[in-house]
Amino acid sequence: MRQPRDTPIRTAPFDHPATPGWPEQQGALLLRGLATAIVHLSEVPNPGTFALPYAAPVQQALDGVVLTRLLMKADPPESVPQLVEWCARFPIDNLPFPTPTGIAPPDSRLLDEETRQPNRICYELALSGVDPTAQQIGRQAMEDAAELCRESDSPDIYQAFRELLVTRPVLTGRELALLPADGKGLEVLAAPLRALYLPVPASHLNRDTRTYTACGRCRTLLHPTVHGGLVCERDTCPARGAVERGREYRADDIDGGTYQLIRPLRQWVSEPGVLEQQLAERLRKYGAAVQLWPSYGSYGLHVRSPQGKSWAVEVKDWSSAALLGASTRPPTAGPPYDRCFWAVPRVRLQQDTGYRNRFRLHGTGPGSLQLELVGIDDLVGIAHRERAALPDPGAPTGHPLPVEGLF
Ligand SMILES: [Zn+2]
């Protein structure tokens, strides 16, 4: 059995930079810098009012694209708005300058055409950089929360904290202020929570009704589209059909404002957290003992399989198999384990039949060989077979394949 370090360290409770193993293909640095610039621009409080001088990552990306285009003897972008337009109009593998192949899913764009918001792949690329500023802010607050719970020997508070991030990505100011008094001990985490929930930007606002609308499926806020519609930022929700309107939040200050979990945590903690909770329930139906987010979030699930083996499991929902592969790193803290799985949602494997191969091709990091990439359903299948092979397997108590992705 592998023995991670006994002494808890400051762990990375969500996905980490994929810098090691990032292929040094032509255009890789430029594309990564451009993704970082787009993330910076998306965090401007009032989109459309870009102020000069641009933030350093934005200016660097513009300079890099201009230089590349001049060397190509082609017209450079005239401005940052034109560069932004390129990122919404052209798929990454068809941008008007060289980009690395096999990194982004086919036809994926840095910016969503409908909402002009960064897509999942944009954040994945930005996170792979050496200065993922916004992402670092989220990681630090997560580490602070884990440390505070560890110092007060309060695993239950940490569990309540993770459930909060999964189930309540949006809060009114009043709800956020009252969290510490809800009886779950979250007052210990008041400071990290203030860093993780920030006021909702104007890009979510319906200017006619002065409201924000949550997705009826996943509870994150919907984005207005350029055509007057609404769309959910989680790609699994639009795939399930027409948008479902959920709770409405008033923009005016009646409820103390509206706050949402910062984007990196919505993408890398809240969304996979839903899947981790579902996976735990499915594995338990086959006799596995499951602990979610053990040792203050050292990894996603510690599983005692039906045949008594220990598994370390993390749900990883990355659109880029290459970038996920480049970030392979088995857990080095938390409960010991015999096998380590990264479990991928079904939709990723269906959309990209080469996902597993691309992951392996780029998975050259330390410990990558001991890490098993599986579909979430495949992992449930392993538990199913282990249970069935027992002398007295008993009968599973539920259907083996409930729908992924919903509360
Ligand atoms: Zn949704």
CSV table of C-alpha atoms in Angstrom, one decimal, residues 10-358:
chain,number,residue,atom,x,y,z
A,10,ARG,CA,-0.7,22.5,3.0
A,11,THR,CA,-2.5,20.6,0.3
A,12,ALA,CA,-3.9,21.8,-3.0
A,13,PRO,CA,-7.6,21.0,-2.7
A,14,PHE,CA,-8.3,21.6,-6.3
A,15,ASP,CA,-6.6,21.3,-9.6
A,16,HIS,CA,-3.1,22.6,-9.9
A,17,PRO,CA,-0.9,24.2,-12.6
A,18,ALA,CA,-0.2,21.9,-15.4
A,19,THR,CA,3.2,23.5,-16.2
A,20,PRO,CA,5.3,20.3,-15.9
A,21,GLY,CA,5.1,18.4,-19.1
A,22,TRP,CA,3.4,21.2,-21.1
A,23,PRO,CA,4.7,20.6,-24.6
A,24,GLU,CA,7.0,23.3,-25.9
A,25,GLN,CA,5.3,23.4,-29.2
A,26,GLN,CA,5.2,26.5,-31.3
A,27,GLY,CA,2.7,29.0,-30.0
A,28,ALA,CA,2.2,27.3,-26.7
A,29,LEU,CA,3.4,30.2,-24.6
A,30,LEU,CA,1.5,32.7,-26.7
A,31,LEU,CA,-1.7,30.8,-26.4
A,32,ARG,CA,-1.3,30.4,-22.7
A,33,GLY,CA,-0.6,34.1,-22.3
A,34,LEU,CA,-3.6,35.0,-24.4
A,35,ALA,CA,-5.8,32.8,-22.2
A,36,THR,CA,-4.4,34.5,-19.1
A,37,ALA,CA,-5.2,37.9,-20.7
A,38,ILE,CA,-8.8,36.9,-21.4
A,39,VAL,CA,-9.3,35.8,-17.8
A,40,HIS,CA,-7.9,39.2,-16.6
A,41,LEU,CA,-10.2,41.1,-19.0
A,42,SER,CA,-13.2,39.0,-17.8
A,43,GLU,CA,-12.6,40.2,-14.3
A,44,VAL,CA,-12.8,43.9,-15.2
A,45,PRO,CA,-15.7,45.2,-13.0
A,46,ASN,CA,-17.5,46.9,-15.9
A,47,PRO,CA,-16.9,45.0,-19.2
A,48,GLY,CA,-16.5,47.3,-22.2
A,49,THR,CA,-14.7,50.0,-20.2
A,50,PHE,CA,-11.2,48.7,-20.7
A,51,ALA,CA,-8.9,51.3,-19.1
A,52,LEU,CA,-5.4,52.2,-20.3
A,53,PRO,CA,-2.8,51.1,-19.5
A,54,TYR,CA,-3.8,47.5,-19.8
A,55,ALA,CA,-2.9,45.0,-17.1
A,56,ALA,CA,0.5,43.5,-17.7
A,57,PRO,CA,-0.7,40.1,-18.9
A,58,VAL,CA,-3.1,41.8,-21.4
A,59,GLN,CA,-0.4,44.1,-22.8
A,60,GLN,CA,2.0,41.2,-23.0
A,61,ALA,CA,-0.5,39.0,-24.9
A,62,LEU,CA,-1.3,41.9,-27.3
A,63,ASP,CA,2.4,42.5,-27.9
A,64,GLY,CA,3.0,38.8,-28.5
A,65,VAL,CA,0.2,38.5,-31.0
A,66,VAL,CA,1.3,41.7,-32.8
A,67,LEU,CA,4.9,40.5,-33.1
A,68,THR,CA,3.9,37.1,-34.3
A,69,ARG,CA,1.6,38.5,-37.0
A,70,LEU,CA,4.3,41.0,-38.1
A,71,LEU,CA,6.8,38.2,-38.4
A,72,MET,CA,4.2,36.4,-40.5
A,73,LYS,CA,3.9,39.5,-42.7
A,74,ALA,CA,0.2,39.6,-41.8
A,75,ASP,CA,-1.9,42.4,-40.4
A,76,PRO,CA,-1.7,42.5,-36.6
A,77,PRO,CA,-4.7,43.1,-34.3
A,78,GLU,CA,-5.4,46.8,-34.1
A,79,SER,CA,-6.5,46.8,-30.5
A,80,VAL,CA,-7.4,44.6,-27.6
A,81,PRO,CA,-11.1,44.6,-28.5
A,82,GLN,CA,-10.1,43.2,-31.9
A,83,LEU,CA,-8.0,40.5,-30.3
A,84,VAL,CA,-10.9,39.7,-28.0
A,85,GLU,CA,-13.1,39.4,-31.1
A,86,TRP,CA,-10.7,36.9,-32.6
A,87,CYS,CA,-10.9,34.8,-29.5
A,88,ALA,CA,-14.7,34.6,-29.7
A,89,ARG,CA,-14.8,34.1,-33.5
A,90,PHE,CA,-12.0,31.6,-34.2
A,91,PRO,CA,-11.6,28.1,-32.8
A,92,ILE,CA,-8.3,27.8,-31.0
A,93,ASP,CA,-6.8,25.6,-33.7
A,94,ASN,CA,-7.8,28.1,-36.3
A,95,LEU,CA,-6.6,31.4,-34.7
A,96,PRO,CA,-4.8,33.6,-37.1
A,97,PHE,CA,-1.4,32.7,-35.7
A,98,PRO,CA,0.3,29.3,-34.9
A,99,THR,CA,-1.1,27.4,-31.9
A,100,PRO,CA,-0.1,24.0,-30.6
A,101,THR,CA,-2.0,21.0,-31.9
A,102,GLY,CA,-3.8,18.5,-29.7
A,103,ILE,CA,-4.1,20.7,-26.7
A,104,ALA,CA,-7.6,22.1,-27.0
A,105,PRO,CA,-10.7,20.1,-28.0
A,106,PRO,CA,-11.6,20.5,-31.7
A,107,ASP,CA,-13.6,23.7,-32.4
A,108,SER,CA,-13.2,25.0,-28.9
A,109,ARG,CA,-12.8,28.7,-28.4
A,110,LEU,CA,-11.2,30.8,-25.7
A,111,LEU,CA,-14.4,33.0,-25.4
A,112,ASP,CA,-18.0,31.8,-25.7
A,113,GLU,CA,-19.5,33.4,-28.8
A,114,GLU,CA,-22.9,33.9,-27.1
A,115,THR,CA,-21.9,35.3,-23.8
A,116,ARG,CA,-18.4,36.7,-24.5
A,117,GLN,CA,-17.3,34.9,-21.3
A,118,PRO,CA,-14.1,32.8,-21.0
A,119,ASN,CA,-14.8,29.1,-21.7
A,120,ARG,CA,-13.6,26.2,-19.6
A,121,ILE,CA,-10.6,25.6,-21.9
A,122,CYS,CA,-9.6,29.3,-21.4
A,123,TYR,CA,-9.3,28.7,-17.6
A,124,GLU,CA,-7.5,25.4,-18.1
A,125,LEU,CA,-4.9,27.1,-20.3
A,126,ALA,CA,-4.6,30.1,-18.0
A,127,LEU,CA,-4.1,27.8,-15.0
A,128,SER,CA,-1.3,26.0,-16.8
A,129,GLY,CA,0.7,29.3,-16.8
A,130,VAL,CA,3.3,30.4,-14.4
A,131,ASP,CA,1.2,33.3,-13.1
A,132,PRO,CA,-2.4,32.2,-12.8
A,133,THR,CA,-3.3,35.1,-10.6
A,134,ALA,CA,-7.0,34.6,-10.2
A,135,GLN,CA,-6.6,30.9,-9.7
A,136,GLN,CA,-3.9,31.5,-7.1
A,137,ILE,CA,-6.3,33.6,-5.0
A,138,GLY,CA,-8.8,30.8,-4.9
A,139,ARG,CA,-6.2,28.2,-4.0
A,140,GLN,CA,-4.8,30.3,-1.2
A,141,ALA,CA,-8.3,30.8,0.4
A,142,MET,CA,-9.0,27.0,0.1
A,143,GLU,CA,-5.7,26.2,1.8
A,144,ASP,CA,-6.4,28.8,4.5
A,145,ALA,CA,-9.8,27.2,5.1
A,146,ALA,CA,-8.3,23.7,5.4
A,147,GLU,CA,-5.6,25.0,7.7
A,148,LEU,CA,-8.0,26.7,10.0
A,149,CYS,CA,-10.1,23.5,10.3
A,150,ARG,CA,-7.0,21.4,10.9
A,151,GLU,CA,-5.8,23.8,13.6
A,152,SER,CA,-9.1,23.6,15.4
A,153,ASP,CA,-9.3,19.8,14.8
A,154,SER,CA,-12.7,20.2,13.1
A,155,PRO,CA,-13.1,17.8,10.2
A,156,ASP,CA,-16.9,18.3,10.4
A,157,ILE,CA,-16.6,22.0,9.8
A,158,TYR,CA,-14.4,21.3,6.7
A,159,GLN,CA,-17.0,18.9,5.4
A,160,ALA,CA,-19.7,21.5,5.9
A,161,PHE,CA,-17.5,24.0,4.1
A,162,ARG,CA,-17.0,21.8,1.1
A,163,GLU,CA,-20.8,21.0,0.9
A,164,LEU,CA,-21.5,24.7,1.0
A,165,LEU,CA,-19.2,25.3,-2.0
A,166,VAL,CA,-20.9,22.5,-3.9
A,167,THR,CA,-24.5,23.2,-3.1
A,168,ARG,CA,-24.6,27.0,-2.8
A,169,PRO,CA,-22.4,28.7,-5.5
A,170,VAL,CA,-24.6,31.9,-5.1
A,171,LEU,CA,-25.5,33.7,-1.9
A,172,THR,CA,-27.1,37.0,-1.0
A,173,GLY,CA,-25.1,39.3,1.1
A,174,ARG,CA,-27.5,38.6,4.0
A,175,GLU,CA,-27.0,34.8,3.6
A,176,LEU,CA,-23.3,35.2,3.4
A,177,ALA,CA,-23.3,37.3,6.6
A,178,LEU,CA,-25.5,34.8,8.4
A,179,LEU,CA,-23.5,31.7,7.5
A,180,PRO,CA,-21.3,31.8,10.6
A,181,ALA,CA,-24.5,31.6,12.7
A,182,ASP,CA,-26.0,28.5,11.0
A,183,GLY,CA,-24.8,26.1,13.6
A,184,LYS,CA,-22.2,24.3,11.4
A,185,GLY,CA,-19.2,26.1,12.9
A,186,LEU,CA,-18.5,28.1,9.8
A,187,GLU,CA,-17.6,31.2,11.8
A,188,VAL,CA,-14.1,29.8,11.9
A,189,LEU,CA,-13.9,30.3,8.1
A,190,ALA,CA,-15.3,33.8,7.9
A,191,ALA,CA,-12.1,35.2,6.3
A,192,PRO,CA,-11.6,32.5,3.6
A,193,LEU,CA,-15.3,32.7,2.8
A,194,ARG,CA,-15.0,36.5,2.2
A,195,ALA,CA,-12.2,35.7,-0.3
A,196,LEU,CA,-14.2,32.9,-2.1
A,197,TYR,CA,-17.5,34.7,-2.5
A,198,LEU,CA,-17.3,38.0,-4.4
A,199,PRO,CA,-20.0,40.4,-5.7
A,200,VAL,CA,-21.5,39.3,-8.9
A,201,PRO,CA,-20.2,41.3,-11.9
A,202,ALA,CA,-22.5,43.2,-14.2
A,203,SER,CA,-21.9,40.7,-17.0
A,204,HIS,CA,-24.6,38.5,-15.3
A,205,LEU,CA,-27.2,41.3,-14.9
A,206,ASN,CA,-30.5,41.5,-16.7
A,207,ARG,CA,-30.5,45.3,-17.1
A,208,ASP,CA,-34.3,45.5,-17.6
A,209,THR,CA,-35.4,43.6,-14.5
A,210,ARG,CA,-32.3,44.4,-12.4
A,211,THR,CA,-32.0,40.7,-11.5
A,212,TYR,CA,-29.6,37.8,-11.7
A,213,THR,CA,-31.1,34.4,-12.6
A,214,ALA,CA,-29.7,31.1,-11.4
A,215,CYS,CA,-29.7,28.0,-13.4
A,216,GLY,CA,-32.5,25.7,-12.4
A,217,ARG,CA,-30.2,22.7,-12.8
A,218,CYS,CA,-26.9,23.6,-11.1
A,219,ARG,CA,-27.7,26.8,-9.2
A,220,THR,CA,-24.9,28.9,-10.7
A,221,LEU,CA,-25.9,32.2,-12.3
A,222,LEU,CA,-26.9,32.2,-15.9
A,223,HIS,CA,-25.1,34.4,-18.4
A,224,PRO,CA,-27.1,36.7,-20.7
A,225,THR,CA,-26.3,36.0,-24.4
A,226,VAL,CA,-25.7,38.6,-27.1
A,227,HIS,CA,-29.0,37.5,-28.6
A,228,GLY,CA,-31.0,38.3,-25.4
A,229,GLY,CA,-31.2,34.7,-24.1
A,230,LEU,CA,-29.6,33.0,-21.1
A,231,VAL,CA,-27.1,30.2,-20.9
A,232,CYS,CA,-25.4,28.2,-18.2
A,233,GLU,CA,-21.6,28.3,-17.9
A,234,ARG,CA,-21.5,24.6,-17.1
A,235,ASP,CA,-21.4,22.8,-20.4
A,236,THR,CA,-23.3,19.8,-19.0
A,237,CYS,CA,-26.4,21.9,-18.5
A,238,PRO,CA,-27.0,23.2,-22.0
A,239,ALA,CA,-26.4,19.6,-23.2
A,240,ARG,CA,-29.5,18.6,-21.2
A,241,GLY,CA,-31.9,20.8,-23.1
A,242,ALA,CA,-33.5,24.2,-22.9
A,243,VAL,CA,-32.3,26.5,-20.1
A,244,GLU,CA,-34.1,26.1,-16.8
A,245,ARG,CA,-34.6,29.3,-14.8
A,246,GLY,CA,-34.0,28.9,-11.1
A,247,ARG,CA,-33.9,31.4,-8.3
A,248,GLU,CA,-33.9,35.1,-9.1
A,249,TYR,CA,-31.6,37.5,-7.1
A,250,ARG,CA,-32.3,41.2,-7.0
A,251,ALA,CA,-29.4,43.4,-8.0
A,252,ASP,CA,-30.4,46.3,-5.7
A,253,ASP,CA,-29.2,46.3,-2.2
A,254,ILE,CA,-32.3,44.9,-0.5
A,255,ASP,CA,-30.6,41.6,0.4
A,256,GLY,CA,-27.1,43.0,0.9
A,257,GLY,CA,-26.1,42.3,-2.7
A,258,THR,CA,-25.5,39.1,-4.5
A,259,TYR,CA,-22.3,37.1,-4.2
A,260,GLN,CA,-21.0,34.1,-6.1
A,261,LEU,CA,-18.2,31.6,-5.7
A,262,ILE,CA,-15.2,32.7,-7.7
A,263,ARG,CA,-14.9,31.1,-11.1
A,264,PRO,CA,-11.9,28.9,-10.5
A,265,LEU,CA,-13.7,27.3,-7.6
A,266,ARG,CA,-17.0,27.0,-9.5
A,267,GLN,CA,-15.1,25.1,-12.2
A,268,TRP,CA,-12.7,23.0,-10.1
A,269,VAL,CA,-14.4,22.6,-6.7
A,270,SER,CA,-18.2,23.1,-7.0
A,271,GLU,CA,-18.9,21.3,-10.3
A,272,PRO,CA,-16.7,18.2,-9.7
A,273,GLY,CA,-17.9,18.2,-6.1
A,274,VAL,CA,-21.4,17.5,-7.3
A,275,LEU,CA,-20.1,14.5,-9.2
A,276,GLU,CA,-18.0,13.4,-6.3
A,277,GLN,CA,-21.1,13.3,-4.0
A,278,GLN,CA,-23.0,11.3,-6.6
A,279,LEU,CA,-20.1,8.9,-7.1
A,280,ALA,CA,-19.9,8.3,-3.3
A,281,GLU,CA,-23.5,7.3,-3.3
A,282,ARG,CA,-23.2,5.0,-6.2
A,283,LEU,CA,-20.1,3.3,-4.7
A,284,ARG,CA,-21.8,2.8,-1.4
A,285,LYS,CA,-24.6,0.9,-3.1
A,286,TYR,CA,-22.0,-1.7,-4.0
A,287,GLY,CA,-20.7,-2.1,-0.4
A,288,ALA,CA,-17.8,0.4,-0.6
A,289,ALA,CA,-17.1,2.6,2.4
A,290,VAL,CA,-16.5,6.2,1.2
A,291,GLN,CA,-15.2,9.3,2.8
A,292,LEU,CA,-15.5,12.5,0.9
A,293,TRP,CA,-12.6,15.0,1.0
A,294,PRO,CA,-10.5,13.2,3.6
A,295,SER,CA,-7.8,14.8,5.7
A,296,TYR,CA,-9.2,18.3,5.0
A,297,GLY,CA,-9.4,17.9,1.3
A,298,SER,CA,-6.1,16.0,0.5
A,299,TYR,CA,-8.1,14.4,-2.3
A,300,GLY,CA,-11.6,13.8,-3.4
A,301,LEU,CA,-12.8,10.4,-2.1
A,302,HIS,CA,-11.1,7.7,0.0
A,303,VAL,CA,-12.8,4.4,-0.9
A,304,ARG,CA,-12.6,1.1,0.8
A,305,SER,CA,-13.7,-1.1,-2.1
A,306,PRO,CA,-16.0,-4.1,-1.8
A,307,GLN,CA,-13.0,-6.4,-1.6
A,308,GLY,CA,-11.3,-4.3,1.0
A,309,LYS,CA,-8.7,-2.4,-1.1
A,310,SER,CA,-8.2,1.3,-0.5
A,311,TRP,CA,-8.6,3.7,-3.4
A,312,ALA,CA,-7.8,7.4,-3.7
A,313,VAL,CA,-10.3,8.9,-6.2
A,314,GLU,CA,-10.6,12.4,-7.7
A,315,VAL,CA,-13.2,13.5,-10.2
A,316,LYS,CA,-11.5,15.5,-12.9
A,317,ASP,CA,-13.6,17.5,-15.4
A,318,TRP,CA,-11.2,19.0,-17.9
A,319,SER,CA,-12.0,19.6,-21.5
A,320,SER,CA,-8.4,19.3,-22.5
A,321,ALA,CA,-7.1,15.8,-22.0
A,322,ALA,CA,-3.6,17.1,-22.8
A,323,LEU,CA,-3.5,19.7,-20.1
A,324,LEU,CA,-5.1,17.2,-17.6
A,325,GLY,CA,-2.4,14.7,-18.5
A,326,ALA,CA,0.3,17.3,-18.0
A,327,SER,CA,-0.9,17.8,-14.5
A,328,THR,CA,-0.8,14.2,-13.3
A,329,ARG,CA,0.2,14.0,-9.7
A,330,PRO,CA,-1.1,11.3,-7.3
A,331,PRO,CA,-2.1,12.5,-3.8
A,332,THR,CA,0.9,12.8,-1.5
A,333,ALA,CA,-1.1,13.4,1.7
A,334,GLY,CA,-4.2,11.9,3.3
A,335,PRO,CA,-5.2,8.3,3.9
A,336,PRO,CA,-2.9,5.7,2.3
A,337,TYR,CA,-4.2,3.9,-0.8
A,338,ASP,CA,-3.6,0.8,-3.0
A,339,ARG,CA,-4.9,2.3,-6.2
A,340,CYS,CA,-5.3,5.9,-7.4
A,341,PHE,CA,-8.0,6.9,-9.9
A,342,TRP,CA,-8.8,10.1,-11.7
A,343,ALA,CA,-12.5,9.7,-12.7
A,344,VAL,CA,-13.7,11.6,-15.8
A,345,PRO,CA,-17.3,12.5,-16.6
A,346,ARG,CA,-18.9,10.4,-19.3
A,347,VAL,CA,-19.4,13.5,-21.5
A,348,ARG,CA,-15.7,14.1,-21.9
A,349,LEU,CA,-15.0,10.6,-23.1
A,350,GLN,CA,-18.0,10.7,-25.5
A,351,GLN,CA,-17.0,14.1,-27.0
A,352,ASP,CA,-13.4,13.1,-27.5
A,353,THR,CA,-12.8,9.5,-28.3
A,354,GLY,CA,-9.0,10.1,-28.2
A,355,TYR,CA,-9.3,11.5,-24.6
A,356,ARG,CA,-7.5,8.6,-22.9
A,357,ASN,CA,-4.7,8.5,-25.4
A,358,ARG,CA,-4.1,12.2,-25.3
